[in-house]
Amino acid sequence: QVHVVESGGFLVQPGGSLTLSCTASESVFSYYVIGWYRQAPGKQRELVALVTSGGTETYADFAKGRFTISRDNAKNTAYLQMNSLKPEDTAVYYCNTRFKMFSWGQGTQVTVSS
């Protein structure tokens, strides 16, 4: 089973930026469509963005124009750059494949607050 470790979450003020990282334990990472997901308190986990092995990106409506997903297959790592953060972006952020085939990591907490 492939394991992932997310990092980069922090407390940031509204309008601020963060870049999250997700590193997988195995090189098979490069074969999969990778997604960033988030779960806010009391809410279901939701998809934020996807990136194919070739770099094609798709975004949830709330992420369009503010977030950028990318990957470095040589490093088994995916990134989520988040700009213009809003309080409603507060959540634990996770990464996994499009069909959630990896073991879920611990996630990384993003808190947007003044």
PDB file of C-alpha atoms in Angstrom, residues 13-95:
ATOM      1  CA  GLN A  13      -4.327  35.611   7.380  1.00  0.00           C
ATOM      2  CA  PRO A  14      -7.105  36.093   4.826  1.00  0.00           C
ATOM      3  CA  GLY A  15      -5.604  36.976   1.486  1.00  0.00           C
ATOM      4  CA  GLY A  16      -2.428  35.093   2.240  1.00  0.00           C
ATOM      5  CA  SER A  17      -0.759  32.226   0.420  1.00  0.00           C
ATOM      6  CA  LEU A  18       0.477  28.740   1.210  1.00  0.00           C
ATOM      7  CA  THR A  19       2.033  25.884  -0.725  1.00  0.00           C
ATOM      8  CA  LEU A  20       1.244  22.347   0.374  1.00  0.00           C
ATOM      9  CA  SER A  21       3.308  19.281  -0.474  1.00  0.00           C
ATOM     10  CA  CYS A  22       2.406  15.621  -0.655  1.00  0.00           C
ATOM     11  CA  THR A  23       5.108  12.963  -0.985  1.00  0.00           C
ATOM     12  CA  ALA A  24       4.330   9.320  -1.750  1.00  0.00           C
ATOM     13  CA  SER A  25       6.301   6.326  -0.534  1.00  0.00           C
ATOM     14  CA  GLU A  26       6.599   4.637  -3.934  1.00  0.00           C
ATOM     15  CA  SER A  27       7.384   5.612  -7.486  1.00  0.00           C
ATOM     16  CA  VAL A  28       4.073   4.208  -8.750  1.00  0.00           C
ATOM     17  CA  PHE A  29       2.852   7.671  -7.753  1.00  0.00           C
ATOM     18  CA  SER A  30       3.793   8.819 -11.241  1.00  0.00           C
ATOM     19  CA  TYR A  31       1.221   6.547 -12.889  1.00  0.00           C
ATOM     20  CA  TYR A  32      -1.795   7.974 -11.118  1.00  0.00           C
ATOM     21  CA  VAL A  33      -4.028  10.987 -11.391  1.00  0.00           C
ATOM     22  CA  ILE A  34      -3.355  12.740  -8.070  1.00  0.00           C
ATOM     23  CA  GLY A  35      -5.832  14.855  -6.199  1.00  0.00           C
ATOM     24  CA  TRP A  36      -5.859  17.244  -3.307  1.00  0.00           C
ATOM     25  CA  TYR A  37      -8.865  16.937  -1.016  1.00  0.00           C
ATOM     26  CA  ARG A  38      -9.965  18.858   2.038  1.00  0.00           C
ATOM     27  CA  GLN A  39     -12.221  18.327   5.007  1.00  0.00           C
ATOM     28  CA  ALA A  40     -13.537  21.163   7.109  1.00  0.00           C
ATOM     29  CA  PRO A  41     -14.951  20.570  10.593  1.00  0.00           C
ATOM     30  CA  GLY A  42     -18.391  19.012  10.400  1.00  0.00           C
ATOM     31  CA  LYS A  43     -18.243  18.615   6.632  1.00  0.00           C
ATOM     32  CA  GLN A  44     -17.522  15.813   4.229  1.00  0.00           C
ATOM     33  CA  ARG A  45     -14.178  15.508   2.499  1.00  0.00           C
ATOM     34  CA  GLU A  46     -14.281  17.237  -0.871  1.00  0.00           C
ATOM     35  CA  LEU A  47     -12.117  17.319  -3.966  1.00  0.00           C
ATOM     36  CA  VAL A  48     -10.046  20.453  -4.480  1.00  0.00           C
ATOM     37  CA  ALA A  49      -8.035  19.701  -7.626  1.00  0.00           C
ATOM     38  CA  LEU A  50      -6.646  16.907  -9.801  1.00  0.00           C
ATOM     39  CA  VAL A  51      -3.510  16.600 -11.901  1.00  0.00           C
ATOM     40  CA  THR A  52      -2.779  13.851 -14.422  1.00  0.00           C
ATOM     41  CA  SER A  53       0.611  12.227 -14.804  1.00  0.00           C
ATOM     42  CA  GLY A  54       1.170  14.502 -17.785  1.00  0.00           C
ATOM     43  CA  GLY A  55       0.262  17.653 -15.858  1.00  0.00           C
ATOM     44  CA  THR A  56      -3.316  18.345 -16.974  1.00  0.00           C
ATOM     45  CA  GLU A  57      -5.158  20.119 -14.171  1.00  0.00           C
ATOM     46  CA  THR A  58      -8.789  20.306 -13.112  1.00  0.00           C
ATOM     47  CA  TYR A  59     -10.251  22.318 -10.236  1.00  0.00           C
ATOM     48  CA  ALA A  60     -13.317  22.557  -8.083  1.00  0.00           C
ATOM     49  CA  ASP A  61     -15.182  25.783  -8.726  1.00  0.00           C
ATOM     50  CA  PHE A  62     -14.067  27.283  -5.408  1.00  0.00           C
ATOM     51  CA  ALA A  63     -10.413  26.669  -6.308  1.00  0.00           C
ATOM     52  CA  LYS A  64     -10.396  28.064  -9.839  1.00  0.00           C
ATOM     53  CA  GLY A  65      -8.227  31.138 -10.216  1.00  0.00           C
ATOM     54  CA  ARG A  66      -6.821  30.863  -6.694  1.00  0.00           C
ATOM     55  CA  PHE A  67      -5.230  27.406  -6.385  1.00  0.00           C
ATOM     56  CA  THR A  68      -2.668  25.677  -8.598  1.00  0.00           C
ATOM     57  CA  ILE A  69      -1.942  21.962  -8.481  1.00  0.00           C
ATOM     58  CA  SER A  70       1.304  20.546  -9.824  1.00  0.00           C
ATOM     59  CA  ARG A  71       3.519  17.518  -9.480  1.00  0.00           C
ATOM     60  CA  ASP A  72       7.118  16.361  -9.740  1.00  0.00           C
ATOM     61  CA  ASN A  73       7.053  12.693 -10.670  1.00  0.00           C
ATOM     62  CA  ALA A  74      10.796  12.324 -10.119  1.00  0.00           C
ATOM     63  CA  LYS A  75      10.226  13.266  -6.479  1.00  0.00           C
ATOM     64  CA  ASN A  76       6.913  11.393  -6.050  1.00  0.00           C
ATOM     65  CA  THR A  77       5.523  14.715  -4.888  1.00  0.00           C
ATOM     66  CA  ALA A  78       2.453  16.796  -5.617  1.00  0.00           C
ATOM     67  CA  TYR A  79       1.935  20.424  -4.674  1.00  0.00           C
ATOM     68  CA  LEU A  80      -0.983  22.724  -4.078  1.00  0.00           C
ATOM     69  CA  GLN A  81      -0.254  26.423  -4.250  1.00  0.00           C
ATOM     70  CA  MET A  82      -3.049  28.415  -2.654  1.00  0.00           C
ATOM     71  CA  ASN A  83      -3.427  32.165  -3.070  1.00  0.00           C
ATOM     72  CA  SER A  84      -6.032  34.681  -1.899  1.00  0.00           C
ATOM     73  CA  LEU A  85      -6.978  32.380   0.956  1.00  0.00           C
ATOM     74  CA  LYS A  86     -10.345  32.828   2.638  1.00  0.00           C
ATOM     75  CA  PRO A  87     -11.579  31.759   6.074  1.00  0.00           C
ATOM     76  CA  GLU A  88     -13.774  29.162   4.353  1.00  0.00           C
ATOM     77  CA  ASP A  89     -10.603  27.475   3.063  1.00  0.00           C
ATOM     78  CA  THR A  90      -9.858  26.398   6.632  1.00  0.00           C
ATOM     79  CA  ALA A  91      -9.658  22.599   6.587  1.00  0.00           C
ATOM     80  CA  VAL A  92      -7.363  19.615   6.799  1.00  0.00           C
ATOM     81  CA  TYR A  93      -5.900  19.036   3.338  1.00  0.00           C
ATOM     82  CA  TYR A  94      -5.101  15.558   2.046  1.00  0.00           C
ATOM     83  CA  CYS A  95      -3.775  14.051  -1.149  1.00  0.00           C
TER      84      CYS A  95
END
